[in-house]
PDB file of C-alpha atoms and ligand atoms in Angstrom:
ATOM      1  CA  UNK J 210     135.285  56.706  94.617  1.00 89.00           C
ATOM      2  CA  UNK J 211     137.513  54.013  96.064  1.00 96.00           C
ATOM      3  CA  UNK J 212     141.292  54.040  95.814  1.00 97.00           C
ATOM      4  CA  UNK J 213     142.877  51.001  94.016  1.00 98.00           C
ATOM      5  CA  UNK J 214     144.849  50.111  97.085  1.00 98.00           C
ATOM      6  CA  UNK J 215     144.482  50.588 100.893  1.00 98.00           C
ATOM      7  CA  UNK J 216     147.090  50.076 103.628  1.00 98.00           C
ATOM      8  CA  UNK J 217     145.515  48.228 106.576  1.00 98.00           C
ATOM      9  CA  UNK J 218     147.247  49.065 109.828  1.00 98.00           C
ATOM     10  CA  UNK J 219     146.634  46.269 112.267  1.00 98.00           C
ATOM     11  CA  UNK J 220     146.137  47.338 115.885  1.00 97.00           C
ATOM     12  CA  UNK J 221     144.902  44.155 117.526  1.00 96.00           C
ATOM     13  CA  UNK J 222     148.029  43.125 119.445  1.00 96.00           C
ATOM     14  CA  UNK J 223     148.269  46.639 120.931  1.00 95.00           C
ATOM     15  CA  UNK J 224     145.028  48.596 120.991  1.00 92.00           C
ATOM     16  CA  UNK J 225     143.013  45.378 121.060  1.00 92.00           C
ATOM     17  CA  UNK J 226     144.828  43.582 123.793  1.00 92.00           C
ATOM     18  CA  UNK J 227     145.300  46.787 125.831  1.00 89.00           C
ATOM     19  CA  UNK J 228     141.555  46.977 126.229  1.00 84.00           C
ATOM     20  CA  UNK J 229     140.799  43.355 126.855  1.00 83.00           C
ATOM     21  CA  UNK J 230     140.121  42.557 130.514  1.00 82.00           C
ATOM     22  CA  UNK J 231     142.256  39.330 130.564  1.00 85.00           C
ATOM     23  CA  UNK J 232     146.084  39.435 130.393  1.00 90.00           C
ATOM     24  CA  UNK J 233     147.424  37.296 127.538  1.00 94.00           C
ATOM     25  CA  UNK J 234     150.647  35.356 127.812  1.00 96.00           C
ATOM     26  CA  UNK J 235     153.720  36.789 126.074  1.00 97.00           C
ATOM     27  CA  UNK J 236     154.339  33.861 123.772  1.00 97.00           C
ATOM     28  CA  UNK J 237     150.712  33.979 122.557  1.00 97.00           C
ATOM     29  CA  UNK J 238     151.036  37.655 121.801  1.00 97.00           C
ATOM     30  CA  UNK J 239     154.262  37.043 119.860  1.00 98.00           C
ATOM     31  CA  UNK J 240     152.705  34.238 117.921  1.00 98.00           C
ATOM     32  CA  UNK J 241     149.581  36.404 117.216  1.00 98.00           C
ATOM     33  CA  UNK J 242     151.803  39.220 115.762  1.00 98.00           C
ATOM     34  CA  UNK J 243     153.740  36.703 113.597  1.00 98.00           C
ATOM     35  CA  UNK J 244     150.613  35.070 112.279  1.00 98.00           C
ATOM     36  CA  UNK J 245     149.177  38.541 111.361  1.00 98.00           C
ATOM     37  CA  UNK J 246     152.401  39.434 109.590  1.00 98.00           C
ATOM     38  CA  UNK J 247     152.297  36.134 107.778  1.00 98.00           C
ATOM     39  CA  UNK J 248     148.779  36.947 106.645  1.00 98.00           C
ATOM     40  CA  UNK J 249     150.200  39.879 104.753  1.00 98.00           C
ATOM     41  CA  UNK J 250     149.286  42.788 107.065  1.00 98.00           C
ATOM     42  CA  UNK J 251     151.852  45.471 106.184  1.00 98.00           C
ATOM     43  CA  UNK J 252     151.946  47.059 109.614  1.00 98.00           C
ATOM     44  CA  UNK J 253     151.201  45.327 112.876  1.00 98.00           C
ATOM     45  CA  UNK J 254     151.333  47.492 115.990  1.00 98.00           C
ATOM     46  CA  UNK J 255     153.105  45.224 118.361  1.00 97.00           C
ATOM     47  CA  UNK J 256     152.928  46.706 121.899  1.00 96.00           C
ATOM     48  CA  UNK J 257     152.933  49.797 123.987  1.00 96.00           C
ATOM     49  CA  UNK J 258     155.719  51.163 126.385  1.00 96.00           C
ATOM     50  CA  UNK J 259     153.151  52.690 128.829  1.00 92.00           C
ATOM     51  CA  UNK J 260     153.708  52.299 132.513  1.00 89.00           C
ATOM     52  CA  UNK J 261     153.076  48.636 133.468  1.00 88.00           C
ATOM     53  CA  UNK J 262     150.871  49.703 136.423  1.00 87.00           C
ATOM     54  CA  UNK J 263     148.688  51.759 134.133  1.00 86.00           C
ATOM     55  CA  UNK J 264     148.166  49.056 131.475  1.00 89.00           C
ATOM     56  CA  UNK J 265     148.946  45.682 133.023  1.00 90.00           C
ATOM     57  CA  UNK J 266     147.841  43.984 129.867  1.00 91.00           C
ATOM     58  CA  UNK J 267     150.950  45.245 128.132  1.00 93.00           C
ATOM     59  CA  UNK J 268     153.343  45.073 131.070  1.00 93.00           C
ATOM     60  CA  UNK J 269     155.429  42.596 129.089  1.00 95.00           C
ATOM     61  CA  UNK J 270     156.205  45.127 126.293  1.00 96.00           C
ATOM     62  CA  UNK J 271     159.992  44.693 126.709  1.00 96.00           C
ATOM     63  CA  UNK J 272     159.735  40.928 126.426  1.00 96.00           C
ATOM     64  CA  UNK J 273     157.341  41.068 123.434  1.00 97.00           C
ATOM     65  CA  UNK J 274     159.728  43.475 121.663  1.00 96.00           C
ATOM     66  CA  UNK J 275     162.722  41.280 122.523  1.00 96.00           C
ATOM     67  CA  UNK J 276     161.096  38.163 121.071  1.00 97.00           C
ATOM     68  CA  UNK J 277     160.374  40.127 117.900  1.00 97.00           C
ATOM     69  CA  UNK J 278     164.019  41.208 117.421  1.00 95.00           C
ATOM     70  CA  UNK J 279     164.484  39.018 114.266  1.00 93.00           C
ATOM     71  CA  UNK J 280     161.304  40.394 112.689  1.00 95.00           C
ATOM     72  CA  UNK J 281     161.985  44.135 113.336  1.00 94.00           C
ATOM     73  CA  UNK J 282     164.267  44.570 110.257  1.00 91.00           C
ATOM     74  CA  UNK J 283     161.891  42.965 107.761  1.00 94.00           C
ATOM     75  CA  UNK J 284     158.456  44.066 108.966  1.00 97.00           C
ATOM     76  CA  UNK J 285     156.721  47.236 110.167  1.00 98.00           C
ATOM     77  CA  UNK J 286     155.986  46.509 113.860  1.00 98.00           C
ATOM     78  CA  UNK J 287     155.284  49.952 115.341  1.00 98.00           C
ATOM     79  CA  UNK J 288     155.226  50.395 119.173  1.00 98.00           C
ATOM     80  CA  UNK J 289     153.396  52.969 121.175  1.00 97.00           C
ATOM     81  CA  UNK J 290     155.351  55.386 123.340  1.00 97.00           C
ATOM     82  CA  UNK J 291     153.601  57.801 125.760  1.00 94.00           C
ATOM     83  CA  UNK J 292     156.663  59.787 126.876  1.00 95.00           C
ATOM     84  CA  UNK J 293     160.424  59.999 126.743  1.00 96.00           C
ATOM     85  CA  UNK J 294     160.853  57.068 129.133  1.00 96.00           C
ATOM     86  CA  UNK J 295     158.666  54.950 126.793  1.00 96.00           C
ATOM     87  CA  UNK J 296     160.757  56.034 123.816  1.00 98.00           C
ATOM     88  CA  UNK J 297     163.929  55.000 125.618  1.00 97.00           C
ATOM     89  CA  UNK J 298     162.462  51.573 126.080  1.00 96.00           C
ATOM     90  CA  UNK J 299     161.432  51.334 122.489  1.00 97.00           C
ATOM     91  CA  UNK J 300     164.793  52.375 121.235  1.00 97.00           C
ATOM     92  CA  UNK J 301     166.518  49.800 123.517  1.00 96.00           C
ATOM     93  CA  UNK J 302     164.083  47.200 122.045  1.00 95.00           C
ATOM     94  CA  UNK J 303     165.199  48.079 118.542  1.00 95.00           C
ATOM     95  CA  UNK J 304     161.922  49.664 117.480  1.00 97.00           C
ATOM     96  CA  UNK J 305     162.088  51.280 113.982  1.00 97.00           C
ATOM     97  CA  UNK J 306     158.628  52.770 114.180  1.00 98.00           C
ATOM     98  CA  UNK J 307     156.820  54.351 117.079  1.00 98.00           C
ATOM     99  CA  UNK J 308     153.478  56.009 117.687  1.00 98.00           C
ATOM    100  CA  UNK J 309     152.612  58.905 120.085  1.00 98.00           C
ATOM    101  CA  UNK J 310     149.090  59.602 121.236  1.00 97.00           C
ATOM    102  CA  UNK J 311     147.275  62.850 121.878  1.00 97.00           C
ATOM    103  CA  UNK J 312     143.696  63.854 122.448  1.00 97.00           C
ATOM    104  CA  UNK J 313     141.415  66.194 120.599  1.00 96.00           C
ATOM    105  CA  UNK J 314     139.674  67.015 123.845  1.00 95.00           C
ATOM    106  CA  UNK J 315     140.707  68.517 127.179  1.00 96.00           C
ATOM    107  CA  UNK J 316     138.786  65.867 129.178  1.00 93.00           C
ATOM    108  CA  UNK J 317     140.405  62.892 127.518  1.00 92.00           C
ATOM    109  CA  UNK J 318     143.846  64.524 127.637  1.00 92.00           C
ATOM    110  CA  UNK J 319     143.369  64.693 131.413  1.00 93.00           C
ATOM    111  CA  UNK J 320     141.994  61.133 131.695  1.00 90.00           C
ATOM    112  CA  UNK J 321     144.479  59.478 129.435  1.00 87.00           C
ATOM    113  CA  UNK J 322     147.597  61.567 129.752  1.00 89.00           C
ATOM    114  CA  UNK J 323     147.105  63.495 132.985  1.00 91.00           C
ATOM    115  CA  UNK J 324     147.634  66.847 131.338  1.00 93.00           C
ATOM    116  CA  UNK J 325     145.703  69.474 129.326  1.00 95.00           C
ATOM    117  CA  UNK J 326     145.763  70.214 125.640  1.00 95.00           C
ATOM    118  CA  UNK J 327     148.775  72.499 125.911  1.00 96.00           C
ATOM    119  CA  UNK J 328     150.565  70.036 128.180  1.00 96.00           C
ATOM    120  CA  UNK J 329     150.215  67.114 125.772  1.00 96.00           C
ATOM    121  CA  UNK J 330     152.069  69.166 123.189  1.00 97.00           C
ATOM    122  CA  UNK J 331     154.822  69.822 125.624  1.00 96.00           C
ATOM    123  CA  UNK J 332     155.003  66.077 126.405  1.00 96.00           C
ATOM    124  CA  UNK J 333     154.908  64.922 122.782  1.00 97.00           C
ATOM    125  CA  UNK J 334     157.281  67.374 121.081  1.00 98.00           C
ATOM    126  CA  UNK J 335     160.555  66.026 122.515  1.00 98.00           C
ATOM    127  CA  UNK J 336     159.451  62.414 122.036  1.00 98.00           C
ATOM    128  CA  UNK J 337     158.708  63.023 118.339  1.00 98.00           C
ATOM    129  CA  UNK J 338     161.913  65.061 117.887  1.00 98.00           C
ATOM    130  CA  UNK J 339     164.072  62.394 119.447  1.00 98.00           C
ATOM    131  CA  UNK J 340     162.417  59.550 117.502  1.00 98.00           C
ATOM    132  CA  UNK J 341     162.819  61.420 114.207  1.00 98.00           C
ATOM    133  CA  UNK J 342     166.470  62.142 115.041  1.00 98.00           C
ATOM    134  CA  UNK J 343     167.015  58.447 115.637  1.00 98.00           C
ATOM    135  CA  UNK J 344     165.641  57.737 112.189  1.00 98.00           C
ATOM    136  CA  UNK J 345     162.359  56.244 113.252  1.00 98.00           C
ATOM    137  CA  UNK J 346     159.015  56.467 111.471  1.00 98.00           C
ATOM    138  CA  UNK J 347     156.539  58.231 113.717  1.00 98.00           C
ATOM    139  CA  UNK J 348     152.765  58.056 113.763  1.00 98.00           C
ATOM    140  CA  UNK J 349     150.570  60.404 115.840  1.00 98.00           C
ATOM    141  CA  UNK J 350     147.258  59.136 117.132  1.00 98.00           C
ATOM    142  CA  UNK J 351     144.527  61.660 117.908  1.00 98.00           C
ATOM    143  CA  UNK J 352     141.751  60.298 120.178  1.00 96.00           C
ATOM    144  CA  UNK J 353     138.175  61.487 120.471  1.00 95.00           C
ATOM    145  CA  UNK J 354     138.107  63.283 117.128  1.00 97.00           C
ATOM    146  CA  UNK J 355     134.334  63.075 116.711  1.00 97.00           C
ATOM    147  CA  UNK J 356     132.934  62.562 120.177  1.00 93.00           C
ATOM    148  CA  UNK J 357     134.003  62.419 123.758  1.00 91.00           C
ATOM    149  CA  UNK J 358     132.316  60.660 126.618  1.00 88.00           C
ATOM    150  CA  UNK J 359     132.456  63.799 128.876  1.00 91.00           C
ATOM    151  CA  UNK J 360     132.191  66.579 126.331  1.00 92.00           C
ATOM    152  CA  UNK J 361     129.831  65.125 123.767  1.00 91.00           C
ATOM    153  CA  UNK J 362     130.291  66.292 120.184  1.00 94.00           C
ATOM    154  CA  UNK J 363     133.785  67.535 119.344  1.00 93.00           C
ATOM    155  CA  UNK J 364     134.238  70.457 117.059  1.00 95.00           C
ATOM    156  CA  UNK J 365     136.218  69.645 113.902  1.00 94.00           C
ATOM    157  CA  UNK J 366     138.710  72.309 114.640  1.00 95.00           C
ATOM    158  CA  UNK J 367     139.922  70.572 117.749  1.00 96.00           C
ATOM    159  CA  UNK J 368     141.137  67.461 115.951  1.00 97.00           C
ATOM    160  CA  UNK J 369     142.517  69.572 113.096  1.00 97.00           C
ATOM    161  CA  UNK J 370     144.533  71.710 115.446  1.00 97.00           C
ATOM    162  CA  UNK J 371     146.219  68.614 116.983  1.00 98.00           C
ATOM    163  CA  UNK J 372     146.748  67.140 113.552  1.00 98.00           C
ATOM    164  CA  UNK J 373     148.474  70.238 112.266  1.00 97.00           C
ATOM    165  CA  UNK J 374     150.619  70.362 115.374  1.00 98.00           C
ATOM    166  CA  UNK J 375     151.736  66.693 114.872  1.00 98.00           C
ATOM    167  CA  UNK J 376     152.512  67.194 111.222  1.00 97.00           C
ATOM    168  CA  UNK J 377     154.479  70.375 112.003  1.00 97.00           C
ATOM    169  CA  UNK J 378     156.577  68.288 114.449  1.00 97.00           C
ATOM    170  CA  UNK J 379     157.343  66.003 111.583  1.00 97.00           C
ATOM    171  CA  UNK J 380     155.310  62.859 112.051  1.00 98.00           C
ATOM    172  CA  UNK J 381     154.827  60.750 109.023  1.00 98.00           C
ATOM    173  CA  UNK J 382     151.233  59.936 109.595  1.00 98.00           C
ATOM    174  CA  UNK J 383     148.378  60.953 111.844  1.00 98.00           C
ATOM    175  CA  UNK J 384     145.465  58.554 112.794  1.00 98.00           C
ATOM    176  CA  UNK J 385     142.134  60.237 113.465  1.00 98.00           C
ATOM    177  CA  UNK J 386     140.357  58.206 116.104  1.00 97.00           C
ATOM    178  CA  UNK J 387     136.745  57.796 116.822  1.00 95.00           C
ATOM    179  CA  UNK J 388     137.627  56.281 120.205  1.00 91.00           C
ATOM    180  CA  UNK J 389     134.051  55.779 121.388  1.00 89.00           C
ATOM    181  CA  UNK J 390     132.615  54.940 117.938  1.00 91.00           C
ATOM    182  CA  UNK J 391     129.940  57.623 117.671  1.00 93.00           C
ATOM    183  CA  UNK J 392     130.788  59.080 114.184  1.00 96.00           C
ATOM    184  CA  UNK J 393     128.653  58.624 111.154  1.00 98.00           C
ATOM    185  CA  UNK J 394     129.665  58.903 107.473  1.00 98.00           C
ATOM    186  CA  UNK J 395     128.576  62.562 107.076  1.00 98.00           C
ATOM    187  CA  UNK J 396     130.585  63.548 110.110  1.00 98.00           C
ATOM    188  CA  UNK J 397     133.591  61.680 108.927  1.00 98.00           C
ATOM    189  CA  UNK J 398     133.457  63.572 105.592  1.00 98.00           C
ATOM    190  CA  UNK J 399     132.953  66.955 107.212  1.00 97.00           C
ATOM    191  CA  UNK J 400     135.888  66.452 109.621  1.00 98.00           C
ATOM    192  CA  UNK J 401     138.189  65.276 106.822  1.00 97.00           C
ATOM    193  CA  UNK J 402     137.161  68.280 104.703  1.00 97.00           C
ATOM    194  CA  UNK J 403     137.676  70.650 107.595  1.00 97.00           C
ATOM    195  CA  UNK J 404     141.125  69.180 108.350  1.00 97.00           C
ATOM    196  CA  UNK J 405     142.023  69.444 104.651  1.00 97.00           C
ATOM    197  CA  UNK J 406     140.988  73.068 104.578  1.00 96.00           C
ATOM    198  CA  UNK J 407     143.150  73.645 107.591  1.00 96.00           C
ATOM    199  CA  UNK J 408     146.124  72.163 105.837  1.00 95.00           C
ATOM    200  CA  UNK J 409     146.137  68.531 106.860  1.00 96.00           C
ATOM    201  CA  UNK J 410     146.985  66.389 103.768  1.00 89.00           C
ATOM    202  CA  UNK J 411     144.824  63.350 103.155  1.00 86.00           C
ATOM    203  CA  UNK J 412     147.946  61.398 102.170  1.00 88.00           C
ATOM    204  CA  UNK J 413     149.211  61.660 105.778  1.00 94.00           C
ATOM    205  CA  UNK J 414     145.947  60.781 107.326  1.00 97.00           C
ATOM    206  CA  UNK J 415     144.741  57.377 108.600  1.00 98.00           C
ATOM    207  CA  UNK J 416     141.403  56.662 110.218  1.00 98.00           C
ATOM    208  CA  UNK J 417     140.666  54.620 113.264  1.00 97.00           C
ATOM    209  CA  UNK J 418     137.061  53.666 113.878  1.00 97.00           C
ATOM    210  CA  UNK J 419     135.244  51.723 116.544  1.00 94.00           C
ATOM    211  CA  UNK J 420     132.089  49.774 115.712  1.00 93.00           C
ATOM    212  CA  UNK J 421     129.956  50.781 118.695  1.00 90.00           C
ATOM    213  CA  UNK J 422     126.933  51.660 116.505  1.00 91.00           C
ATOM    214  CA  UNK J 423     127.840  49.406 113.579  1.00 92.00           C
ATOM    215  CA  UNK J 424     129.028  52.425 111.505  1.00 96.00           C
ATOM    216  CA  UNK J 425     132.692  51.644 111.205  1.00 97.00           C
ATOM    217  CA  UNK J 426     132.702  50.175 107.657  1.00 98.00           C
ATOM    218  CA  UNK J 427     130.367  52.962 106.351  1.00 98.00           C
ATOM    219  CA  UNK J 428     132.773  55.440 107.962  1.00 98.00           C
ATOM    220  CA  UNK J 429     135.746  53.855 106.265  1.00 98.00           C
ATOM    221  CA  UNK J 430     134.069  54.161 102.842  1.00 98.00           C
ATOM    222  CA  UNK J 431     133.332  57.856 103.451  1.00 98.00           C
ATOM    223  CA  UNK J 432     137.015  58.453 104.470  1.00 98.00           C
ATOM    224  CA  UNK J 433     138.373  56.568 101.407  1.00 98.00           C
ATOM    225  CA  UNK J 434     136.080  58.726  99.219  1.00 97.00           C
ATOM    226  CA  UNK J 435     137.743  61.782 100.882  1.00 97.00           C
ATOM    227  CA  UNK J 436     141.271  60.582  99.900  1.00 96.00           C
ATOM    228  CA  UNK J 437     142.302  58.533 102.909  1.00 97.00           C
ATOM    229  CA  UNK J 438     144.232  55.287 102.056  1.00 97.00           C
ATOM    230  CA  UNK J 439     145.351  54.064 105.479  1.00 98.00           C
ATOM    231  CA  UNK J 440     142.832  52.331 107.763  1.00 98.00           C
ATOM    232  CA  UNK J 441     143.343  50.968 111.266  1.00 98.00           C
ATOM    233  CA  UNK J 442     141.614  47.789 112.262  1.00 98.00           C
ATOM    234  CA  UNK J 443     141.957  44.896 114.816  1.00 97.00           C
ATOM    235  CA  UNK J 444     141.797  41.151 113.967  1.00 98.00           C
ATOM    236  CA  UNK J 445     138.506  39.792 115.415  1.00 96.00           C
ATOM    237  CA  UNK J 446     137.393  43.239 116.402  1.00 95.00           C
ATOM    238  CA  UNK J 447     139.519  43.108 119.577  1.00 94.00           C
ATOM    239  CA  UNK J 448     139.535  45.958 121.982  1.00 88.00           C
ATOM    240  CA  UNK J 449     137.566  48.785 123.472  1.00 69.00           C
ATOM    241  CA  UNK J 450     138.661  51.772 125.568  1.00 62.00           C
ATOM    242  CA  UNK J 451     139.062  51.544 129.391  1.00 59.00           C
ATOM    243  CA  UNK J 452     138.711  55.373 129.677  1.00 59.00           C
ATOM    244  CA  UNK J 453     135.531  55.455 127.626  1.00 58.00           C
ATOM    245  CA  UNK J 454     133.402  52.686 128.997  1.00 60.00           C
ATOM    246  CA  UNK J 455     130.752  53.060 126.248  1.00 56.00           C
ATOM    247  CA  UNK J 456     133.217  51.938 123.589  1.00 61.00           C
ATOM    248  CA  UNK J 457     133.030  48.541 122.018  1.00 75.00           C
ATOM    249  CA  UNK J 458     135.778  46.978 119.870  1.00 88.00           C
ATOM    250  CA  UNK J 459     137.854  48.312 117.038  1.00 94.00           C
ATOM    251  CA  UNK J 460     136.670  47.873 113.458  1.00 97.00           C
ATOM    252  CA  UNK J 461     137.423  44.203 112.845  1.00 97.00           C
ATOM    253  CA  UNK J 462     140.130  43.551 110.165  1.00 98.00           C
ATOM    254  CA  UNK J 463     137.948  40.840 108.687  1.00 98.00           C
ATOM    255  CA  UNK J 464     134.978  43.265 108.195  1.00 98.00           C
ATOM    256  CA  UNK J 465     137.294  45.852 106.617  1.00 98.00           C
ATOM    257  CA  UNK J 466     138.997  43.336 104.301  1.00 98.00           C
ATOM    258  CA  UNK J 467     135.727  41.778 103.116  1.00 98.00           C
ATOM    259  CA  UNK J 468     134.333  45.222 102.293  1.00 98.00           C
ATOM    260  CA  UNK J 469     137.569  46.247 100.416  1.00 98.00           C
ATOM    261  CA  UNK J 470     138.298  43.061  98.564  1.00 98.00           C
ATOM    262  CA  UNK J 471     134.727  42.456  97.396  1.00 98.00           C
ATOM    263  CA  UNK J 472     134.876  45.920  95.797  1.00 98.00           C
ATOM    264  CA  UNK J 473     138.242  45.233  94.140  1.00 98.00           C
ATOM    265  CA  UNK J 474     140.381  47.311  96.449  1.00 98.00           C
ATOM    266  CA  UNK J 475     143.811  45.666  96.933  1.00 98.00           C
ATOM    267  CA  UNK J 476     145.382  45.313 100.367  1.00 98.00           C
ATOM    268  CA  UNK J 477     147.938  42.503  99.945  1.00 98.00           C
ATOM    269  CA  UNK J 478     146.341  40.754 102.897  1.00 98.00           C
ATOM    270  CA  UNK J 479     145.105  37.185 102.847  1.00 98.00           C
ATOM    271  CA  UNK J 480     141.664  37.395 104.503  1.00 98.00           C
ATOM    272  CA  UNK J 481     141.351  33.660 105.044  1.00 97.00           C
ATOM    273  CA  UNK J 482     144.690  33.762 106.867  1.00 98.00           C
ATOM    274  CA  UNK J 483     143.452  36.536 109.177  1.00 98.00           C
ATOM    275  CA  UNK J 484     140.311  34.528 109.917  1.00 98.00           C
ATOM    276  CA  UNK J 485     142.413  31.478 110.724  1.00 97.00           C
ATOM    277  CA  UNK J 486     144.542  33.626 112.939  1.00 98.00           C
ATOM    278  CA  UNK J 487     141.489  34.984 114.849  1.00 98.00           C
ATOM    279  CA  UNK J 488     140.231  31.350 115.236  1.00 97.00           C
ATOM    280  CA  UNK J 489     143.574  30.320 116.638  1.00 97.00           C
ATOM    281  CA  UNK J 490     143.780  33.354 118.944  1.00 97.00           C
ATOM    282  CA  UNK J 491     140.245  32.827 120.258  1.00 96.00           C
ATOM    283  CA  UNK J 492     141.031  29.215 121.033  1.00 96.00           C
ATOM    284  CA  UNK J 493     144.298  30.068 122.675  1.00 96.00           C
ATOM    285  CA  UNK J 494     142.907  32.867 124.917  1.00 94.00           C
ATOM    286  CA  UNK J 495     139.103  32.488 125.133  1.00 92.00           C
ATOM    287  CA  UNK J 496     138.560  35.985 123.846  1.00 91.00           C
ATOM    288  CA  UNK J 497     135.493  35.887 121.613  1.00 91.00           C
ATOM    289  CA  UNK J 498     135.807  37.513 118.182  1.00 94.00           C
ATOM    290  CA  UNK J 499     133.490  40.449 117.416  1.00 92.00           C
ATOM    291  CA  UNK J 500     133.078  40.494 113.648  1.00 94.00           C
ATOM    292  CA  UNK J 501     130.307  39.461 111.348  1.00 95.00           C
ATOM    293  CA  UNK J 502     132.645  38.811 108.483  1.00 97.00           C
ATOM    294  CA  UNK J 503     134.776  36.640 110.767  1.00 97.00           C
ATOM    295  CA  UNK J 504     131.726  34.655 111.890  1.00 96.00           C
ATOM    296  CA  UNK J 505     130.562  34.102 108.263  1.00 96.00           C
ATOM    297  CA  UNK J 506     134.061  33.169 106.979  1.00 97.00           C
ATOM    298  CA  UNK J 507     135.061  31.011 109.894  1.00 95.00           C
ATOM    299  CA  UNK J 508     131.926  28.989 109.424  1.00 90.00           C
ATOM    300  CA  UNK J 509     132.664  28.691 105.711  1.00 88.00           C
ATOM    301  CA  UNK J 510     136.258  27.732 106.158  1.00 87.00           C
ATOM    302  CA  UNK J 511     135.151  25.042 108.609  1.00 86.00           C
ATOM    303  CA  UNK J 512     132.965  23.343 105.978  1.00 84.00           C
ATOM    304  CA  UNK J 513     134.375  20.549 103.815  1.00 76.00           C
ATOM    305  CA  UNK J 514     135.213  21.916 100.395  1.00 68.00           C
ATOM    306  CA  UNK J 515     132.470  20.087  98.463  1.00 60.00           C
ATOM    307  CA  UNK J 516     129.762  21.737 100.607  1.00 55.00           C
ATOM    308  CA  UNK J 517     130.816  25.262  99.747  1.00 54.00           C
ATOM    309  CA  UNK J 518     129.235  25.159  96.222  1.00 53.00           C
ATOM    310  CA  UNK J 519     125.762  25.274  97.831  1.00 49.00           C
ATOM    311  CA  UNK J 520     126.538  28.445  99.875  1.00 51.00           C
TER     312      UNK J 520
HETATM  313 MG1   MG M 649     140.954  51.738 119.011  1.00 82.10          MG
END
């Protein structure tokens, strides 16, 4: 069973660029975000207020946010905040929506946040509380929900515990991340069912898949069948994960949209416009797109109209 409509949450400019080895110029990032918004993507995660030394790719977060000032009132442009300092920067930048990130596993909490499972709650609670008090929409990411490069398989209860904590803190949405892309459809179903049994509502749950083993689209379909209606993806399949070296890119927005639109699921997004955006971005930066749907559609869009009848 597919829902009639899915919200596609675009993570390319943040999650994607954070994990690309080359640093992209600020004005190209801003143009990329604006083109994605113009393509109809309802939420485009714009940047991250992490420490510049930790993620040099996003060291220009303040400049990106400043350039997007005119767009912040009319469009959802969430920004990632790791701590209270990050939230301060986001508030100064006029952010109306922020995201915090926690880990389902002890090992990744240590690697990514420098704390343990209890410590990450202590870090996140005041950030969420302050953001909500300021009237912001808050999303909570949970990394390594299905597998962890150091710990292997992750028990479903680990992700469900963190999800419940975040929802109790008042976040509007959680995003369950398969950060290293090891999940398969049956595991997606069983985690979502376990989370639901524990009290996590499907309506507040997004999914975030990586296509390491080519399973991301299949995993999305399993999640939609379990009641999820918000899916994260990155234009051109940008990204990876510097703390999990086995991970390849995020699920490509083009692959997701092709799958959904061909089955009659509405997204409000213009797939051709996303393809054209990825083509522009690749030409501007030299970052090669990682998406089969992109490759097929870019080839098709490049053909003269009269040739397309013979496809
Ligand atoms: Mg990702």
